[in-house]
Every structure is written in C-alpha cells, then in structure tokens.
CSV table of C-alpha atoms and ligand atoms in Angstrom, one decimal:
chain,number,residue,atom,x,y,z
A,1,UNK,CA,0.1,-14.0,-15.1
A,2,UNK,CA,-3.7,-13.1,-15.1
A,3,UNK,CA,-4.6,-9.6,-16.2
A,4,UNK,CA,-6.0,-7.7,-13.2
A,5,UNK,CA,-9.5,-6.3,-13.6
A,6,UNK,CA,-10.1,-2.8,-12.2
A,7,UNK,CA,-13.4,-1.0,-11.7
A,8,UNK,CA,-13.3,3.0,-11.8
A,9,UNK,CA,-16.5,4.7,-10.9
A,10,UNK,CA,-16.9,8.3,-11.5
A,11,UNK,CA,-14.6,7.7,-14.5
A,12,UNK,CA,-15.8,11.0,-16.3
A,13,UNK,CA,-14.8,13.1,-13.4
A,14,UNK,CA,-11.4,15.0,-13.3
A,15,UNK,CA,-9.5,12.3,-11.2
A,16,UNK,CA,-11.3,9.6,-13.2
A,17,UNK,CA,-10.1,10.8,-16.6
A,18,UNK,CA,-6.6,11.2,-15.5
A,19,UNK,CA,-6.5,7.9,-13.6
A,20,UNK,CA,-8.0,5.7,-16.4
A,21,UNK,CA,-5.3,6.9,-18.8
A,22,UNK,CA,-2.5,5.9,-16.3
A,23,UNK,CA,-4.2,2.6,-15.4
A,24,UNK,CA,-4.3,1.7,-19.0
A,25,UNK,CA,-0.5,1.9,-19.3
A,26,UNK,CA,-0.3,-0.9,-16.8
A,27,UNK,CA,-2.3,-3.3,-19.0
A,28,UNK,CA,-5.2,-3.8,-16.7
A,29,UNK,CA,-8.6,-4.6,-17.9
A,30,UNK,CA,-10.6,-1.5,-17.0
A,31,UNK,CA,-14.3,-1.4,-16.4
A,32,UNK,CA,-15.6,2.1,-16.1
A,33,UNK,CA,-19.0,3.5,-14.6
A,34,UNK,CA,-20.4,7.0,-14.8
A,35,UNK,CA,-23.7,8.7,-15.1
A,36,UNK,CA,-22.2,10.3,-18.2
A,37,UNK,CA,-20.8,8.8,-21.4
A,38,UNK,CA,-17.1,8.4,-21.4
A,39,UNK,CA,-15.2,11.4,-23.0
A,40,UNK,CA,-13.4,10.5,-26.3
A,41,UNK,CA,-10.0,11.0,-24.6
A,42,UNK,CA,-10.3,7.8,-22.5
A,43,UNK,CA,-12.8,5.6,-24.5
A,44,UNK,CA,-10.2,3.4,-25.9
A,45,UNK,CA,-8.8,2.6,-22.4
A,46,UNK,CA,-12.2,1.1,-21.0
A,47,UNK,CA,-13.2,-2.5,-21.9
A,48,UNK,CA,-16.7,-1.8,-20.8
A,49,UNK,CA,-18.4,1.5,-19.8
A,50,UNK,CA,-21.4,1.1,-17.5
A,51,UNK,CA,-23.6,4.2,-17.8
A,52,UNK,CA,-26.2,5.3,-15.5
A,53,UNK,CA,-27.1,5.7,-11.8
A,54,UNK,CA,-24.4,3.7,-10.0
A,55,UNK,CA,-26.9,2.6,-7.2
A,56,UNK,CA,-29.1,0.8,-9.8
A,57,UNK,CA,-25.9,-0.6,-11.6
A,58,UNK,CA,-24.1,-2.1,-8.7
A,59,UNK,CA,-26.0,-5.4,-8.6
A,60,UNK,CA,-24.6,-6.1,-12.1
A,61,UNK,CA,-20.9,-5.7,-10.7
A,62,UNK,CA,-21.6,-8.8,-8.4
A,63,UNK,CA,-20.9,-11.0,-11.6
A,64,UNK,CA,-17.4,-9.3,-12.2
A,65,UNK,CA,-14.3,-10.4,-10.7
A,66,UNK,CA,-12.6,-7.2,-9.8
A,67,UNK,CA,-9.1,-7.1,-8.0
A,68,UNK,CA,-9.2,-3.4,-7.5
A,69,UNK,CA,-11.9,-0.8,-7.2
A,70,UNK,CA,-11.5,2.9,-7.4
A,71,UNK,CA,-14.7,4.6,-6.2
A,72,UNK,CA,-14.5,8.0,-7.3
A,73,UNK,CA,-18.0,8.9,-7.9
A,74,UNK,CA,-19.3,11.7,-5.8
A,75,UNK,CA,-21.3,14.8,-5.4
A,76,UNK,CA,-18.8,17.5,-4.4
A,77,UNK,CA,-18.9,20.0,-1.6
A,78,UNK,CA,-20.7,23.0,-3.0
A,79,UNK,CA,-23.3,20.9,-5.0
A,80,UNK,CA,-23.8,18.6,-2.0
A,81,UNK,CA,-24.6,21.6,0.1
A,82,UNK,CA,-27.5,22.5,-2.3
A,83,UNK,CA,-28.8,19.1,-2.6
A,84,UNK,CA,-28.0,17.3,0.6
A,85,UNK,CA,-30.3,14.3,0.2
A,86,UNK,CA,-29.0,13.4,-3.2
A,87,UNK,CA,-25.5,14.0,-2.1
A,88,UNK,CA,-26.1,11.5,0.9
A,89,UNK,CA,-27.6,9.0,-1.7
A,90,UNK,CA,-24.5,9.2,-4.0
A,91,UNK,CA,-21.9,9.6,-1.6
A,92,UNK,CA,-22.8,7.4,1.2
A,93,UNK,CA,-25.4,4.8,-0.1
A,94,UNK,CA,-23.4,4.5,-3.4
A,95,UNK,CA,-20.3,3.8,-1.4
A,96,UNK,CA,-22.0,1.5,1.1
A,97,UNK,CA,-23.4,-0.7,-1.8
A,98,UNK,CA,-20.1,-0.8,-3.5
A,99,UNK,CA,-18.4,-1.8,-0.4
A,100,UNK,CA,-20.9,-4.6,0.3
A,101,UNK,CA,-20.4,-5.9,-3.2
A,102,UNK,CA,-16.5,-5.9,-2.8
A,103,UNK,CA,-16.7,-7.6,0.7
A,104,UNK,CA,-19.1,-10.1,-0.7
A,105,UNK,CA,-16.8,-11.1,-3.5
A,106,UNK,CA,-13.9,-11.2,-1.2
A,107,UNK,CA,-15.5,-13.4,1.2
A,108,UNK,CA,-17.2,-15.7,-1.4
A,109,UNK,CA,-14.1,-16.1,-3.6
A,110,UNK,CA,-11.5,-16.0,-0.8
A,111,UNK,CA,-9.5,-13.3,-2.4
A,112,UNK,CA,-8.5,-9.7,-1.3
A,113,UNK,CA,-10.1,-7.0,-3.3
A,114,UNK,CA,-8.4,-3.5,-3.0
A,115,UNK,CA,-10.7,-0.6,-2.5
A,116,UNK,CA,-9.2,2.8,-3.2
A,117,UNK,CA,-11.5,5.7,-1.9
A,118,UNK,CA,-10.8,9.3,-2.4
A,119,UNK,CA,-11.8,11.2,0.9
A,120,UNK,CA,-11.1,15.0,1.2
A,121,UNK,CA,-10.0,17.9,3.4
A,122,UNK,CA,-13.6,18.3,3.8
A,123,UNK,CA,-13.6,15.7,6.6
A,124,UNK,CA,-12.1,18.4,8.6
A,125,UNK,CA,-14.0,21.1,10.4
A,126,UNK,CA,-12.0,23.8,12.0
A,127,UNK,CA,-14.9,25.3,14.0
A,128,UNK,CA,-13.7,28.9,13.8
A,129,UNK,CA,-11.3,31.0,11.5
A,130,UNK,CA,-9.0,31.6,14.6
A,131,UNK,CA,-8.7,27.8,15.0
A,132,UNK,CA,-8.0,27.5,11.4
A,133,UNK,CA,-5.4,30.2,11.5
A,134,UNK,CA,-3.6,28.8,14.4
A,135,UNK,CA,-3.8,25.0,13.9
A,136,UNK,CA,-1.0,24.6,11.4
A,137,UNK,CA,-0.8,21.4,9.3
A,138,UNK,CA,-3.5,19.0,10.8
A,139,UNK,CA,-3.2,15.4,11.4
A,140,UNK,CA,-5.6,12.9,10.3
A,141,UNK,CA,-7.2,12.3,13.8
A,142,UNK,CA,-7.6,16.1,14.6
A,143,UNK,CA,-10.4,18.3,13.8
A,144,UNK,CA,-12.6,15.5,12.3
A,145,UNK,CA,-15.9,17.6,12.7
A,146,UNK,CA,-17.0,18.3,9.2
A,147,UNK,CA,-19.3,21.2,8.6
A,148,UNK,CA,-20.6,20.2,5.2
A,149,UNK,CA,-22.8,17.3,4.0
A,150,UNK,CA,-19.9,16.2,1.7
A,151,UNK,CA,-17.4,16.2,4.6
A,152,UNK,CA,-19.7,14.2,6.7
A,153,UNK,CA,-20.4,11.8,3.9
A,154,UNK,CA,-16.6,11.3,3.3
A,155,UNK,CA,-15.7,11.0,7.1
A,156,UNK,CA,-18.5,8.5,7.5
A,157,UNK,CA,-17.5,6.4,4.4
A,158,UNK,CA,-13.9,6.3,5.7
A,159,UNK,CA,-15.3,4.5,8.7
A,160,UNK,CA,-17.5,2.3,6.6
A,161,UNK,CA,-14.5,1.3,4.7
A,162,UNK,CA,-12.6,0.3,7.9
A,163,UNK,CA,-15.6,-1.5,9.0
A,164,UNK,CA,-15.9,-3.7,6.0
A,165,UNK,CA,-12.1,-4.1,5.8
A,166,UNK,CA,-11.5,-5.0,9.3
A,167,UNK,CA,-14.7,-6.1,11.2
A,168,UNK,CA,-17.2,-7.4,8.9
A,169,UNK,CA,-17.3,-11.2,8.9
A,170,UNK,CA,-14.4,-11.2,11.4
A,171,UNK,CA,-13.0,-14.4,10.7
A,172,UNK,CA,-11.6,-14.2,7.1
A,173,UNK,CA,-8.2,-13.2,8.2
A,174,UNK,CA,-7.8,-16.7,9.9
A,175,UNK,CA,-8.8,-18.5,6.8
A,176,UNK,CA,-6.4,-19.9,4.3
A,177,UNK,CA,-5.7,-18.0,2.1
A,178,UNK,CA,-6.3,-14.9,4.2
A,179,UNK,CA,-8.6,-12.5,2.4
A,180,UNK,CA,-10.2,-9.2,3.1
A,181,UNK,CA,-11.6,-6.0,1.6
A,182,UNK,CA,-8.5,-4.1,1.4
A,183,UNK,CA,-9.8,-0.6,2.1
A,184,UNK,CA,-7.4,2.3,1.6
A,185,UNK,CA,-8.1,6.1,1.5
A,186,UNK,CA,-6.5,9.5,0.9
A,187,UNK,CA,-7.6,12.7,1.9
A,188,UNK,CA,-7.2,14.9,-1.1
A,189,UNK,CA,-6.5,18.7,-1.0
A,190,UNK,CA,-8.1,20.8,-3.8
A,191,UNK,CA,-6.9,19.3,-7.1
A,192,UNK,CA,-6.0,21.3,-10.2
A,193,UNK,CA,-5.8,19.8,-13.8
A,194,UNK,CA,-4.5,21.6,-16.8
A,195,UNK,CA,-6.6,19.4,-18.9
A,196,UNK,CA,-10.2,19.2,-17.1
A,197,UNK,CA,-12.4,21.7,-15.3
A,198,UNK,CA,-13.8,21.0,-11.9
A,199,UNK,CA,-17.5,21.4,-11.1
A,200,UNK,CA,-19.6,21.3,-8.1
A,201,UNK,CA,-16.6,21.6,-5.6
A,202,UNK,CA,-15.5,24.5,-3.4
A,203,UNK,CA,-11.8,24.5,-4.1
A,204,UNK,CA,-12.8,25.2,-7.7
A,205,UNK,CA,-11.8,28.9,-7.4
A,206,UNK,CA,-8.3,28.0,-7.8
A,207,UNK,CA,-8.5,26.1,-11.1
A,208,UNK,CA,-11.3,28.3,-12.4
A,209,UNK,CA,-9.3,31.5,-11.9
A,210,UNK,CA,-6.2,30.1,-13.7
A,211,UNK,CA,-8.2,28.7,-16.6
A,212,UNK,CA,-10.2,32.0,-17.0
A,213,UNK,CA,-7.0,34.1,-16.9
A,214,UNK,CA,-5.5,31.8,-19.5
A,215,UNK,CA,-8.5,32.4,-21.7
A,216,UNK,CA,-8.5,36.1,-21.1
A,217,UNK,CA,-11.9,36.0,-19.4
A,218,UNK,CA,-12.7,37.9,-16.2
A,219,UNK,CA,-13.0,36.0,-13.1
A,220,UNK,CA,-15.0,36.7,-10.0
A,221,UNK,CA,-13.5,34.7,-7.2
A,222,UNK,CA,-16.0,33.4,-4.6
A,223,UNK,CA,-13.9,33.5,-1.6
A,224,UNK,CA,-11.8,36.3,0.2
A,225,UNK,CA,-8.1,36.9,-1.0
A,226,UNK,CA,-6.8,35.5,2.4
A,227,UNK,CA,-8.5,32.2,2.1
A,228,UNK,CA,-6.0,29.5,2.3
A,229,UNK,CA,-6.3,25.7,1.7
A,230,UNK,CA,-3.9,23.0,0.3
A,231,UNK,CA,-3.9,22.3,-3.4
A,232,UNK,CA,-2.2,19.7,-5.5
A,233,UNK,CA,-1.4,19.1,-9.2
A,234,UNK,CA,-3.6,16.3,-10.8
A,235,UNK,CA,-0.6,14.1,-11.8
A,236,UNK,CA,0.5,14.0,-8.1
A,237,UNK,CA,-3.0,13.0,-7.2
A,238,UNK,CA,-3.0,10.2,-9.6
A,239,UNK,CA,0.5,9.3,-8.4
A,240,UNK,CA,-0.6,9.1,-4.8
A,241,UNK,CA,-3.4,6.8,-5.7
A,242,UNK,CA,-1.2,4.4,-7.5
A,243,UNK,CA,1.4,4.5,-4.8
A,244,UNK,CA,-1.1,3.7,-2.1
A,245,UNK,CA,-2.6,0.9,-4.2
A,246,UNK,CA,1.0,-0.7,-4.8
A,247,UNK,CA,2.0,-0.2,-1.1
A,248,UNK,CA,2.6,-3.4,0.9
A,249,UNK,CA,-0.2,-4.0,3.4
A,250,UNK,CA,2.2,-4.7,6.1
A,251,UNK,CA,3.6,-1.1,5.8
A,252,UNK,CA,0.3,0.5,6.2
A,253,UNK,CA,-0.2,1.7,9.8
A,254,UNK,CA,-3.6,3.3,9.0
A,255,UNK,CA,-6.4,3.1,6.4
A,256,UNK,CA,-6.7,7.0,5.8
A,257,UNK,CA,-3.8,9.2,4.8
A,258,UNK,CA,-3.3,12.9,4.4
A,259,UNK,CA,-1.3,14.1,1.4
A,260,UNK,CA,-0.1,17.6,0.7
A,261,UNK,CA,1.8,19.5,-2.0
A,262,UNK,CA,1.4,23.3,-1.5
A,263,UNK,CA,-0.9,25.5,0.5
A,264,UNK,CA,-1.5,29.0,-0.9
A,265,UNK,CA,-4.2,31.9,-0.7
A,266,UNK,CA,-6.6,33.0,-3.2
A,267,UNK,CA,-4.5,36.2,-3.7
A,268,UNK,CA,-1.4,34.3,-4.3
A,269,UNK,CA,-3.4,32.4,-7.0
A,270,UNK,CA,-4.4,36.0,-8.4
A,271,UNK,CA,-0.7,37.0,-8.3
A,272,UNK,CA,0.6,34.0,-10.1
A,273,UNK,CA,-2.2,34.3,-12.8
A,274,UNK,CA,-1.5,38.0,-13.3
A,275,UNK,CA,2.2,37.3,-13.5
A,276,UNK,CA,1.7,34.6,-16.2
A,277,UNK,CA,-1.2,36.5,-18.0
A,278,UNK,CA,-0.8,40.2,-17.4
A,279,UNK,CA,-4.3,41.0,-18.8
A,280,UNK,CA,-6.0,38.7,-16.2
A,281,UNK,CA,-9.0,40.3,-14.8
A,282,UNK,CA,-9.8,38.9,-11.2
A,283,UNK,CA,-11.8,40.4,-8.6
A,284,UNK,CA,-13.1,39.1,-5.5
A,285,UNK,CA,-16.8,38.6,-4.6
A,286,UNK,CA,-17.0,36.3,-1.7
A,287,UNK,CA,-20.2,34.0,-1.5
A,288,UNK,CA,-21.0,33.5,2.1
A,289,UNK,CA,-21.9,29.8,1.9
A,290,UNK,CA,-18.9,28.9,-0.2
A,291,UNK,CA,-16.6,31.2,1.9
A,292,UNK,CA,-18.0,29.3,5.1
A,293,UNK,CA,-17.0,26.0,3.5
A,294,UNK,CA,-13.5,27.1,2.8
A,295,UNK,CA,-13.1,28.7,6.3
A,296,UNK,CA,-13.9,25.2,7.8
A,297,UNK,CA,-11.1,23.5,6.1
A,298,UNK,CA,-7.7,23.5,7.3
A,299,UNK,CA,-5.0,25.8,5.8
A,300,UNK,CA,-2.7,22.8,5.5
A,301,UNK,CA,-2.4,19.1,6.4
A,302,UNK,CA,0.4,16.9,7.8
A,303,UNK,CA,1.2,14.2,5.5
A,304,UNK,CA,4.1,12.6,7.4
A,305,UNK,CA,2.3,9.3,7.8
A,306,UNK,CA,2.1,8.9,4.0
A,307,UNK,CA,5.6,9.9,3.7
A,308,UNK,CA,6.7,7.2,6.2
A,309,UNK,CA,4.5,4.4,5.3
A,310,UNK,CA,4.5,4.5,1.4
A,311,UNK,CA,7.3,6.8,0.6
A,312,UNK,CA,4.7,9.6,-0.5
A,313,UNK,CA,6.3,12.9,-1.8
A,314,UNK,CA,4.7,15.1,-4.4
A,315,UNK,CA,6.6,16.0,-7.6
A,316,UNK,CA,5.1,19.4,-7.9
A,317,UNK,CA,5.6,22.2,-5.3
A,318,UNK,CA,4.0,25.4,-5.9
A,319,UNK,CA,6.8,26.6,-8.4
A,320,UNK,CA,7.0,23.4,-10.2
A,321,UNK,CA,3.1,23.3,-10.4
A,322,UNK,CA,2.9,26.6,-12.4
A,323,UNK,CA,6.2,26.6,-14.2
A,324,UNK,CA,6.5,22.8,-15.2
A,325,UNK,CA,3.0,21.5,-15.4
A,326,UNK,CA,0.0,24.0,-15.4
A,327,UNK,CA,1.3,27.0,-17.4
A,328,UNK,CA,2.9,25.1,-20.3
A,329,UNK,CA,0.0,22.7,-20.6
A,330,UNK,CA,-2.5,25.6,-20.3
A,331,UNK,CA,-0.7,27.8,-22.9
A,332,UNK,CA,-0.9,24.9,-25.4
A,333,UNK,CA,-4.5,24.2,-24.6
A,334,UNK,CA,-5.8,27.8,-25.1
A,335,UNK,CA,-3.4,29.0,-27.6
B,1,LIG,N1,-12.2,19.6,-4.1
B,1,LIG,C1,-13.2,19.1,-3.3
B,1,LIG,C2,-14.3,20.1,-3.3
B,1,LIG,O1,-14.1,21.2,-3.3
B,1,LIG,C3,-12.8,18.8,-1.9
B,1,LIG,O2,-12.5,17.5,-1.9
B,1,LIG,O3,-15.4,19.7,-2.9
C-alpha cells in the first residue's frame, strides 16, 4: 500500500499542532506549512516544513502528490477585524490558490484529493441579541449573514470549496476513474486546548480565563458575563476532522457540517475556574468591538446532520471537558 501524503497548512496553530500529532500516528507522510518555524513538539512528525507566506509558497506545491489537504492557515476573527485586507488575502486568496492547486492535481492525475477546511461559527450572523437569544441551536443553512471579515471569508470559502468540488471542470465525474476535489468542511465552535494558547480569535476569552486562573494570574474578560457561544475540547475537534476525512463520500449529504459539544456563558467559565482555582481573580471589562462579534454568533449550533451522516458525537461534554481533560492537564502544565 502506498503511503498517503498529507499537507497541513497553518501547522503551528492550535488545531495544526494537535492534528499533526494525530496524523503522524497513522503513518502518513506529512508536509507542513506555516509562516512560523515548527514547534519542537511536532518537528519530528513533519517530513518537510515549508516556512513563509503561503501565497508565495503554493506554486511549489504543484509538484507534490497530495492525497489529503488540511488547510488550517487563517487570520482569526479579532485580528481579521483590525487588518481586514490582510485577512482577506490570507483567508480568501490563500484558500482560493490552494483549492486551484488541488483541483488541478485532481484533474491532471485523475485522482481525488480530499480537502478538509475548518470553517467557523463566525459564518453565522444573528443580527440582533434578541435573535441570538431566541434562535436556539441553529442549522447550517440558517442565519448565514456573517458580521465579521473572518466570518465573510469563511462562508465564501465554503462556497468556493463547493464550486471547485462540484462544478469546476464539470465532466470529471463521468471520466474513468471518477475523480474530483473532495471538499469537506466543519463549522467549529470556540476550541480550547490544555496545551496551546489561542491568539487573534474572539472565543479566546474562554481559554485565556482558564489558563490565567491556573497560573494564579488575574484576568479581565473582554465580554459580558451573559455572553454565550458553543465551545469544544481540542481532542474532539481533531477527532471530528479525522472522522469527516474518513467518512464514505456516499454517506455525506452536504459539504459543510456543524459540530457541537457544550455551550456555556462567560460567567459559567468564571464559576468553573473559581471552583478549580479558588484564588482566581476574574473580572469583566467588555470590549465593545469583541462583544459585538460574540453577540453576532449563535448561542448553540444543531449538529444533527454530522451525527447522522458520519456518526459524530463529542467525547467531552462540559463536565468531562473540565474534569477529565482540561483540569488534569493544566494542573500538570503549571504545577
Ligand atoms: N475561534 C475562532 C475565533 O474566535 C472562531 O472560529 O476567531
């Protein structure tokens, strides 16, 4: 059996670092790409690291024979709101160029290339706080009116992925063997890792608060106590990407899937932090801009399609997240 070759862009980010470790267990040949050098923790898992601006590096990837691409590189929501043009360049142009490369290889070598793309709850835009409070768990096709540059970028790239996967070239499905760009996407909630820190996102208040409490550092939370969005443990996020990658194409009824684990408020995070670390000093000082972003995201998402089509279910509900994953790991890390 030939060894599968995988490309992971944004490999130094939080998802990237966790994913590369898991992919290496499967024996894949992993090529990583990132603006930054690879951290020591995953250096040994990468057969080659392409460092630099992805847009300038993509042309070199035309010579590689990738079976699977995880395109994780992105400018996250808070950062993207400050540098919109740069975000568009990274999030949209980078994705577009990579999709073109993957579609070209699929067409030229008559083989399917899987393209896994992390989208986000930022693709939703709830319009008003009343709408957010009354909408319940939203389905993929509802409220798709993003109110951030990052959300617009993600929603548009979902569409670009569908275009290159289904319509570009048009005739490849009739050819023998049938081949296509096999685009698959997950709209992630806020992710929390016990091992890495987020940066540039808006769901970052959750992990920042917990990591600060564990280190006995005071923390000023940039959203109101009642702010509620869905969150997920990083191991579940990695599990979902691998499950969707492995899912049989014929079982997939769509290209973009919600996934969900637990939805809690910033105040509930504070209560959990104080329970675990009684000296935690956490106050709320909402930042208007970042509060507006969180207010535009749904309180929860409906992941029934993922559950039905590829048997998705998270390992960590809120109690298991704290008791079995986050707190034991974080205590080890900061002890
Ligand atoms: N965690 C991301 C952010 O806050 C959302 O996908 O930008």
